[in-house]
Amino acid sequence: MARVGRIHTPHGIIDTPGFVAVATNGALKGLDMREADAAGQQLVFCNSYHLLLQPGPEIIEAAGGLHKFIHRPNGPLITDSGGFQVFSLAYGSVQESLDTQGELKRANIKNTRKSGQNMKNADGGPPVKVTENGVFFKSYRDGRKILLTPESTVQAQKSYGADIIIPLDQLPPYYIDKKALQESVDRSHRWETRSLKEHLKDLRNQAMYCVIHGGVDVSLRTKSVEYLTSLPFDGYAIGGSLGKNSDELLNLLEW
C-alpha cells in the first residue's frame, strides 16, 4: 500500500516505507539514540504535547534544539502538533472510543464509581474545551490551564527544530454524526491554514506536512484532499479516524 521513495531532510535521508520509532518524551524505551542509530533507525517521532509540558520549548531551544537535547545530531526527527493527545483527554484512546461508541464520558463516570477515582478537572469542568481560537486543556503535571493554538504549536515546534512538523488539527472520534464531522473537518482546515501561515513566517529549514481528515466518509476525505493540496504544504499525512477495523482501514487507503 506504500510507495517506495526517499525523503531528504537536513539531518539525513528517510526511506519510505519505513518504521518510525516513537520517542514520546524524547527518549526511546529499551535503548538509547546511539543504539537506534547503529541499528539503522532513520526517522524518530517526538511528541509535542509531552515536551510542551516537560521540560518545555524554552529549555529545549536553549539546549540547542531537540536534536542536541536528545543527543541525535545526525538523524531525522518529526514532531506532531500535540492535538492527538489533547483530544484523547476527552475521548480516551482510540480503542476506548471505539469500545464505548463515542460515549466515553458516560463510561468514565461508570469507571470512576468502580475505582473511586475522580476523572473530572478540579473545577468540575470538562478536560478539554474547543474554541475557534484553539483548544484549552489542563496539564496533567501541575494542573495549569494551557491554550493550544495553531500558532502556538508551530512556535513550539520551531523551538524543537524537528525536520518535519505538523499543523494543529482536530481529532474527532469514530462515532460522530455527519454534521459534527463536517464541522470538525472545516475547523481542521482553518487551523491547518493558520499553522501554515505561521510556519511560512520563519521556515528554519523545516518541512510541514498537513493532515487529511474526513473519517471514513469518502466525500469529506475528497473535500479535505482537494482543499489541502491547494496549499503549499511539503507533504501529506492521513489523519483522523481510520476506521474501526482493518477492513475499513484498507478500504480507506485503497480509495
PDB file of C-alpha atoms in Angstrom, residues 4-220:
ATOM      1  CA  VAL A   4       8.964   3.414  -2.329  1.00  0.00           C
ATOM      2  CA  GLY A   5      10.696   6.756  -2.077  1.00  0.00           C
ATOM      3  CA  ARG A   6      13.263   8.895  -0.286  1.00  0.00           C
ATOM      4  CA  ILE A   7      12.694  11.985   1.820  1.00  0.00           C
ATOM      5  CA  HIS A   8      15.729  14.237   2.141  1.00  0.00           C
ATOM      6  CA  THR A   9      15.943  16.228   5.377  1.00  0.00           C
ATOM      7  CA  PRO A  10      18.663  18.458   6.910  1.00  0.00           C
ATOM      8  CA  HIS A  11      19.575  15.607   9.264  1.00  0.00           C
ATOM      9  CA  GLY A  12      19.505  12.660   6.897  1.00  0.00           C
ATOM     10  CA  ILE A  13      17.512  10.560   4.473  1.00  0.00           C
ATOM     11  CA  ILE A  14      14.256   8.745   5.201  1.00  0.00           C
ATOM     12  CA  ASP A  15      13.472   5.736   3.019  1.00  0.00           C
ATOM     13  CA  THR A  16       9.782   5.001   2.546  1.00  0.00           C
ATOM     14  CA  PRO A  17       8.008   2.911   3.519  1.00  0.00           C
ATOM     15  CA  GLY A  18       9.826   2.708   6.819  1.00  0.00           C
ATOM     16  CA  PHE A  19       9.432   2.153  10.533  1.00  0.00           C
ATOM     17  CA  VAL A  20       9.091   5.307  12.648  1.00  0.00           C
ATOM     18  CA  ALA A  21      10.347   4.870  16.207  1.00  0.00           C
ATOM     19  CA  VAL A  22       8.331   6.742  18.847  1.00  0.00           C
ATOM     20  CA  ALA A  23      10.284   8.696  21.469  1.00  0.00           C
ATOM     21  CA  THR A  24       7.321  10.288  23.236  1.00  0.00           C
ATOM     22  CA  ASN A  25       9.311  12.372  25.701  1.00  0.00           C
ATOM     23  CA  GLY A  26      12.404  12.461  23.519  1.00  0.00           C
ATOM     24  CA  ALA A  27      13.585   9.039  24.728  1.00  0.00           C
ATOM     25  CA  LEU A  28      13.140   5.536  23.336  1.00  0.00           C
ATOM     26  CA  LYS A  29      12.248   2.596  25.552  1.00  0.00           C
ATOM     27  CA  GLY A  30      14.825  -0.159  25.891  1.00  0.00           C
ATOM     28  CA  LEU A  31      17.701   1.543  24.076  1.00  0.00           C
ATOM     29  CA  ASP A  32      19.257   4.949  23.597  1.00  0.00           C
ATOM     30  CA  MET A  33      19.585   7.005  20.425  1.00  0.00           C
ATOM     31  CA  ARG A  34      23.123   5.786  19.721  1.00  0.00           C
ATOM     32  CA  GLU A  35      21.911   2.197  19.647  1.00  0.00           C
ATOM     33  CA  ALA A  36      18.946   3.138  17.463  1.00  0.00           C
ATOM     34  CA  ASP A  37      21.234   4.934  15.017  1.00  0.00           C
ATOM     35  CA  ALA A  38      23.609   1.962  14.943  1.00  0.00           C
ATOM     36  CA  ALA A  39      20.647  -0.300  14.114  1.00  0.00           C
ATOM     37  CA  GLY A  40      19.808   1.882  11.104  1.00  0.00           C
ATOM     38  CA  GLN A  41      16.777   3.680  12.541  1.00  0.00           C
ATOM     39  CA  GLN A  42      16.061   6.674  10.329  1.00  0.00           C
ATOM     40  CA  LEU A  43      13.017   8.694  11.435  1.00  0.00           C
ATOM     41  CA  VAL A  44      12.192   9.210  15.114  1.00  0.00           C
ATOM     42  CA  PHE A  45       8.932  10.745  16.332  1.00  0.00           C
ATOM     43  CA  CYS A  46       8.767  13.017  19.392  1.00  0.00           C
ATOM     44  CA  ASN A  47       5.541  14.221  20.957  1.00  0.00           C
ATOM     45  CA  SER A  48       4.948  17.968  21.201  1.00  0.00           C
ATOM     46  CA  TYR A  49       2.275  17.641  23.891  1.00  0.00           C
ATOM     47  CA  HIS A  50       4.538  15.934  26.404  1.00  0.00           C
ATOM     48  CA  LEU A  51       7.566  18.084  25.534  1.00  0.00           C
ATOM     49  CA  LEU A  52       5.406  21.191  25.927  1.00  0.00           C
ATOM     50  CA  LEU A  53       4.537  20.200  29.491  1.00  0.00           C
ATOM     51  CA  GLN A  54       8.013  18.957  30.435  1.00  0.00           C
ATOM     52  CA  PRO A  55      10.686  20.283  30.020  1.00  0.00           C
ATOM     53  CA  GLY A  56       9.127  22.975  27.778  1.00  0.00           C
ATOM     54  CA  PRO A  57      10.074  24.528  24.423  1.00  0.00           C
ATOM     55  CA  GLU A  58      12.192  27.254  26.017  1.00  0.00           C
ATOM     56  CA  ILE A  59      14.530  24.781  27.726  1.00  0.00           C
ATOM     57  CA  ILE A  60      14.845  22.621  24.606  1.00  0.00           C
ATOM     58  CA  GLU A  61      15.622  25.648  22.437  1.00  0.00           C
ATOM     59  CA  ALA A  62      18.186  26.920  24.967  1.00  0.00           C
ATOM     60  CA  ALA A  63      19.859  23.499  24.808  1.00  0.00           C
ATOM     61  CA  GLY A  64      20.330  23.904  21.058  1.00  0.00           C
ATOM     62  CA  GLY A  65      17.155  22.239  19.830  1.00  0.00           C
ATOM     63  CA  LEU A  66      15.708  18.751  20.083  1.00  0.00           C
ATOM     64  CA  HIS A  67      18.486  17.040  18.107  1.00  0.00           C
ATOM     65  CA  LYS A  68      21.094  18.139  20.625  1.00  0.00           C
ATOM     66  CA  PHE A  69      18.758  17.775  23.601  1.00  0.00           C
ATOM     67  CA  ILE A  70      18.196  14.061  22.941  1.00  0.00           C
ATOM     68  CA  HIS A  71      21.691  13.501  21.525  1.00  0.00           C
ATOM     69  CA  ARG A  72      20.665  12.685  17.963  1.00  0.00           C
ATOM     70  CA  PRO A  73      22.644  15.199  15.898  1.00  0.00           C
ATOM     71  CA  ASN A  74      22.569  13.252  12.630  1.00  0.00           C
ATOM     72  CA  GLY A  75      19.132  11.673  12.483  1.00  0.00           C
ATOM     73  CA  PRO A  76      15.787  12.995  11.177  1.00  0.00           C
ATOM     74  CA  LEU A  77      13.099  13.938  13.700  1.00  0.00           C
ATOM     75  CA  ILE A  78       9.376  14.583  13.330  1.00  0.00           C
ATOM     76  CA  THR A  79       7.145  16.269  15.902  1.00  0.00           C
ATOM     77  CA  ASP A  80       3.351  16.429  15.927  1.00  0.00           C
ATOM     78  CA  SER A  81       1.108  19.320  16.964  1.00  0.00           C
ATOM     79  CA  GLY A  82       0.042  17.803  20.282  1.00  0.00           C
ATOM     80  CA  GLY A  83      -3.598  17.781  19.194  1.00  0.00           C
ATOM     81  CA  PHE A  84      -3.991  13.995  19.287  1.00  0.00           C
ATOM     82  CA  GLN A  85      -3.063  13.764  22.968  1.00  0.00           C
ATOM     83  CA  VAL A  86      -5.181  16.800  23.877  1.00  0.00           C
ATOM     84  CA  PHE A  87      -8.302  15.333  22.291  1.00  0.00           C
ATOM     85  CA  SER A  88      -7.518  11.967  23.864  1.00  0.00           C
ATOM     86  CA  LEU A  89      -8.150  13.664  27.205  1.00  0.00           C
ATOM     87  CA  ALA A  90     -11.780  13.968  26.132  1.00  0.00           C
ATOM     88  CA  TYR A  91     -12.291  10.679  24.287  1.00  0.00           C
ATOM     89  CA  GLY A  92      -9.602   8.414  25.713  1.00  0.00           C
ATOM     90  CA  SER A  93      -7.531   6.161  23.485  1.00  0.00           C
ATOM     91  CA  VAL A  94      -8.730   5.167  20.028  1.00  0.00           C
ATOM     92  CA  GLN A  95      -9.689   1.726  21.345  1.00  0.00           C
ATOM     93  CA  GLU A  96     -11.580   3.196  24.310  1.00  0.00           C
ATOM     94  CA  SER A  97     -13.510   5.493  22.000  1.00  0.00           C
ATOM     95  CA  LEU A  98     -14.468   2.541  19.793  1.00  0.00           C
ATOM     96  CA  ASP A  99     -15.390   0.327  22.747  1.00  0.00           C
ATOM     97  CA  THR A 100     -17.727   2.972  24.187  1.00  0.00           C
ATOM     98  CA  GLN A 101     -19.066   4.053  20.779  1.00  0.00           C
ATOM     99  CA  GLY A 102     -18.002   7.624  21.442  1.00  0.00           C
ATOM    100  CA  GLU A 103     -19.696   7.794  24.853  1.00  0.00           C
ATOM    101  CA  LEU A 104     -16.502   7.847  26.859  1.00  0.00           C
ATOM    102  CA  LYS A 105     -17.751  10.460  29.326  1.00  0.00           C
ATOM    103  CA  ARG A 106     -20.535   8.122  30.383  1.00  0.00           C
ATOM    104  CA  ALA A 107     -18.071   5.236  30.553  1.00  0.00           C
ATOM    105  CA  ASN A 108     -15.677   7.309  32.643  1.00  0.00           C
ATOM    106  CA  ILE A 109     -18.417   8.050  35.145  1.00  0.00           C
ATOM    107  CA  LYS A 110     -19.086   4.324  35.490  1.00  0.00           C
ATOM    108  CA  ASN A 111     -15.386   3.521  35.783  1.00  0.00           C
ATOM    109  CA  THR A 112     -14.744   6.201  38.367  1.00  0.00           C
ATOM    110  CA  ARG A 113     -17.558   4.901  40.507  1.00  0.00           C
ATOM    111  CA  LYS A 114     -15.933   1.478  40.443  1.00  0.00           C
ATOM    112  CA  SER A 115     -12.381   2.690  41.007  1.00  0.00           C
ATOM    113  CA  GLY A 116     -13.149   5.600  43.315  1.00  0.00           C
ATOM    114  CA  GLN A 117     -11.046   7.908  41.129  1.00  0.00           C
ATOM    115  CA  ASN A 118     -12.102  11.362  40.027  1.00  0.00           C
ATOM    116  CA  MET A 119     -11.680  11.811  36.277  1.00  0.00           C
ATOM    117  CA  LYS A 120     -13.013  15.365  36.177  1.00  0.00           C
ATOM    118  CA  ASN A 121     -10.937  18.502  36.456  1.00  0.00           C
ATOM    119  CA  ALA A 122     -10.624  20.065  39.887  1.00  0.00           C
ATOM    120  CA  ASP A 123     -13.109  22.759  38.858  1.00  0.00           C
ATOM    121  CA  GLY A 124     -15.616  20.114  37.743  1.00  0.00           C
ATOM    122  CA  GLY A 125     -15.393  21.217  34.106  1.00  0.00           C
ATOM    123  CA  PRO A 126     -14.566  19.157  31.013  1.00  0.00           C
ATOM    124  CA  PRO A 127     -10.911  18.183  30.447  1.00  0.00           C
ATOM    125  CA  VAL A 128     -10.906  19.828  27.004  1.00  0.00           C
ATOM    126  CA  LYS A 129     -12.656  22.910  25.654  1.00  0.00           C
ATOM    127  CA  VAL A 130     -12.566  23.611  21.929  1.00  0.00           C
ATOM    128  CA  THR A 131     -12.939  27.152  20.588  1.00  0.00           C
ATOM    129  CA  GLU A 132     -12.289  28.642  17.182  1.00  0.00           C
ATOM    130  CA  ASN A 133      -9.026  30.049  18.511  1.00  0.00           C
ATOM    131  CA  GLY A 134      -7.746  26.705  19.737  1.00  0.00           C
ATOM    132  CA  VAL A 135      -8.202  24.150  22.491  1.00  0.00           C
ATOM    133  CA  PHE A 136      -7.955  24.606  26.258  1.00  0.00           C
ATOM    134  CA  PHE A 137      -6.689  21.766  28.426  1.00  0.00           C
ATOM    135  CA  LYS A 138      -5.090  21.261  31.820  1.00  0.00           C
ATOM    136  CA  SER A 139      -1.599  19.946  32.383  1.00  0.00           C
ATOM    137  CA  TYR A 140      -1.518  16.509  33.975  1.00  0.00           C
ATOM    138  CA  ARG A 141       1.727  17.540  35.673  1.00  0.00           C
ATOM    139  CA  ASP A 142       0.742  20.674  37.572  1.00  0.00           C
ATOM    140  CA  GLY A 143      -2.888  21.448  36.698  1.00  0.00           C
ATOM    141  CA  ARG A 144      -2.163  24.710  34.872  1.00  0.00           C
ATOM    142  CA  LYS A 145      -4.570  25.654  32.096  1.00  0.00           C
ATOM    143  CA  ILE A 146      -2.999  25.770  28.618  1.00  0.00           C
ATOM    144  CA  LEU A 147      -4.356  27.112  25.349  1.00  0.00           C
ATOM    145  CA  LEU A 148      -3.003  25.262  22.330  1.00  0.00           C
ATOM    146  CA  THR A 149      -3.496  27.229  19.116  1.00  0.00           C
ATOM    147  CA  PRO A 150      -2.349  26.704  15.527  1.00  0.00           C
ATOM    148  CA  GLU A 151       0.209  29.436  16.075  1.00  0.00           C
ATOM    149  CA  SER A 152       1.479  28.285  19.466  1.00  0.00           C
ATOM    150  CA  THR A 153       2.060  24.694  18.396  1.00  0.00           C
ATOM    151  CA  VAL A 154       4.075  25.853  15.393  1.00  0.00           C
ATOM    152  CA  GLN A 155       6.097  28.186  17.599  1.00  0.00           C
ATOM    153  CA  ALA A 156       6.820  25.285  19.959  1.00  0.00           C
ATOM    154  CA  GLN A 157       7.886  23.073  17.054  1.00  0.00           C
ATOM    155  CA  LYS A 158      10.160  25.847  15.823  1.00  0.00           C
ATOM    156  CA  SER A 159      11.832  25.762  19.226  1.00  0.00           C
ATOM    157  CA  TYR A 160      12.229  21.987  18.973  1.00  0.00           C
ATOM    158  CA  GLY A 161      13.729  22.239  15.483  1.00  0.00           C
ATOM    159  CA  ALA A 162      12.438  18.916  14.118  1.00  0.00           C
ATOM    160  CA  ASP A 163      12.912  18.245  10.406  1.00  0.00           C
ATOM    161  CA  ILE A 164       9.180  17.609   9.828  1.00  0.00           C
ATOM    162  CA  ILE A 165       6.454  19.391  11.781  1.00  0.00           C
ATOM    163  CA  ILE A 166       2.664  19.008  11.830  1.00  0.00           C
ATOM    164  CA  PRO A 167      -0.097  21.667  11.955  1.00  0.00           C
ATOM    165  CA  LEU A 168      -2.809  21.693  14.582  1.00  0.00           C
ATOM    166  CA  ASP A 169      -5.908  19.690  13.673  1.00  0.00           C
ATOM    167  CA  GLN A 170      -8.959  18.369  15.474  1.00  0.00           C
ATOM    168  CA  LEU A 171      -9.279  14.646  16.076  1.00  0.00           C
ATOM    169  CA  PRO A 172     -12.950  13.585  16.154  1.00  0.00           C
ATOM    170  CA  PRO A 173     -13.985  10.132  17.409  1.00  0.00           C
ATOM    171  CA  TYR A 174     -15.086   7.343  15.063  1.00  0.00           C
ATOM    172  CA  TYR A 175     -18.700   7.532  16.281  1.00  0.00           C
ATOM    173  CA  ILE A 176     -19.785  11.007  15.214  1.00  0.00           C
ATOM    174  CA  ASP A 177     -22.683  12.257  13.118  1.00  0.00           C
ATOM    175  CA  LYS A 178     -22.138  13.693   9.653  1.00  0.00           C
ATOM    176  CA  LYS A 179     -22.844  17.305  10.621  1.00  0.00           C
ATOM    177  CA  ALA A 180     -20.404  17.257  13.537  1.00  0.00           C
ATOM    178  CA  LEU A 181     -17.767  15.544  11.389  1.00  0.00           C
ATOM    179  CA  GLN A 182     -18.238  18.177   8.680  1.00  0.00           C
ATOM    180  CA  GLU A 183     -17.729  20.938  11.247  1.00  0.00           C
ATOM    181  CA  SER A 184     -14.620  19.199  12.579  1.00  0.00           C
ATOM    182  CA  VAL A 185     -13.104  18.861   9.093  1.00  0.00           C
ATOM    183  CA  ASP A 186     -13.763  22.526   8.360  1.00  0.00           C
ATOM    184  CA  ARG A 187     -12.198  23.557  11.677  1.00  0.00           C
ATOM    185  CA  SER A 188      -9.148  21.401  10.978  1.00  0.00           C
ATOM    186  CA  HIS A 189      -8.780  23.096   7.611  1.00  0.00           C
ATOM    187  CA  ARG A 190      -8.920  26.541   9.224  1.00  0.00           C
ATOM    188  CA  TRP A 191      -6.445  25.537  11.924  1.00  0.00           C
ATOM    189  CA  GLU A 192      -4.061  23.932   9.435  1.00  0.00           C
ATOM    190  CA  THR A 193      -4.178  27.051   7.257  1.00  0.00           C
ATOM    191  CA  ARG A 194      -3.309  29.210  10.259  1.00  0.00           C
ATOM    192  CA  SER A 195      -0.497  26.812  11.180  1.00  0.00           C
ATOM    193  CA  LEU A 196       0.888  27.028   7.660  1.00  0.00           C
ATOM    194  CA  LYS A 197       0.825  30.827   7.695  1.00  0.00           C
ATOM    195  CA  GLU A 198       2.753  30.820  10.978  1.00  0.00           C
ATOM    196  CA  HIS A 199       5.261  28.322   9.578  1.00  0.00           C
ATOM    197  CA  LEU A 200       5.867  30.355   6.417  1.00  0.00           C
ATOM    198  CA  LYS A 201       6.902  33.355   8.513  1.00  0.00           C
ATOM    199  CA  ASP A 202      10.054  31.525   9.600  1.00  0.00           C
ATOM    200  CA  LEU A 203      10.800  28.300   7.714  1.00  0.00           C
ATOM    201  CA  ARG A 204      14.002  27.351   9.583  1.00  0.00           C
ATOM    202  CA  ASN A 205      14.644  24.637   7.001  1.00  0.00           C
ATOM    203  CA  GLN A 206      11.701  22.611   8.322  1.00  0.00           C
ATOM    204  CA  ALA A 207       9.031  20.839   6.277  1.00  0.00           C
ATOM    205  CA  MET A 208       5.358  20.978   7.273  1.00  0.00           C
ATOM    206  CA  TYR A 209       3.085  18.030   6.474  1.00  0.00           C
ATOM    207  CA  CYS A 210      -0.655  18.668   6.618  1.00  0.00           C
ATOM    208  CA  VAL A 211      -3.216  16.165   7.919  1.00  0.00           C
ATOM    209  CA  ILE A 212      -6.077  14.953   5.729  1.00  0.00           C
ATOM    210  CA  HIS A 213      -9.358  14.389   7.592  1.00  0.00           C
ATOM    211  CA  GLY A 214     -12.878  13.141   6.945  1.00  0.00           C
ATOM    212  CA  GLY A 215     -13.108   9.907   8.911  1.00  0.00           C
ATOM    213  CA  VAL A 216     -14.404   7.056   6.748  1.00  0.00           C
ATOM    214  CA  ASP A 217     -16.632   9.429   4.770  1.00  0.00           C
ATOM    215  CA  VAL A 218     -15.294   9.434   1.196  1.00  0.00           C
ATOM    216  CA  SER A 219     -16.943  12.738   0.267  1.00  0.00           C
ATOM    217  CA  LEU A 220     -15.342  14.532   3.227  1.00  0.00           C
TER     218      LEU A 220
END
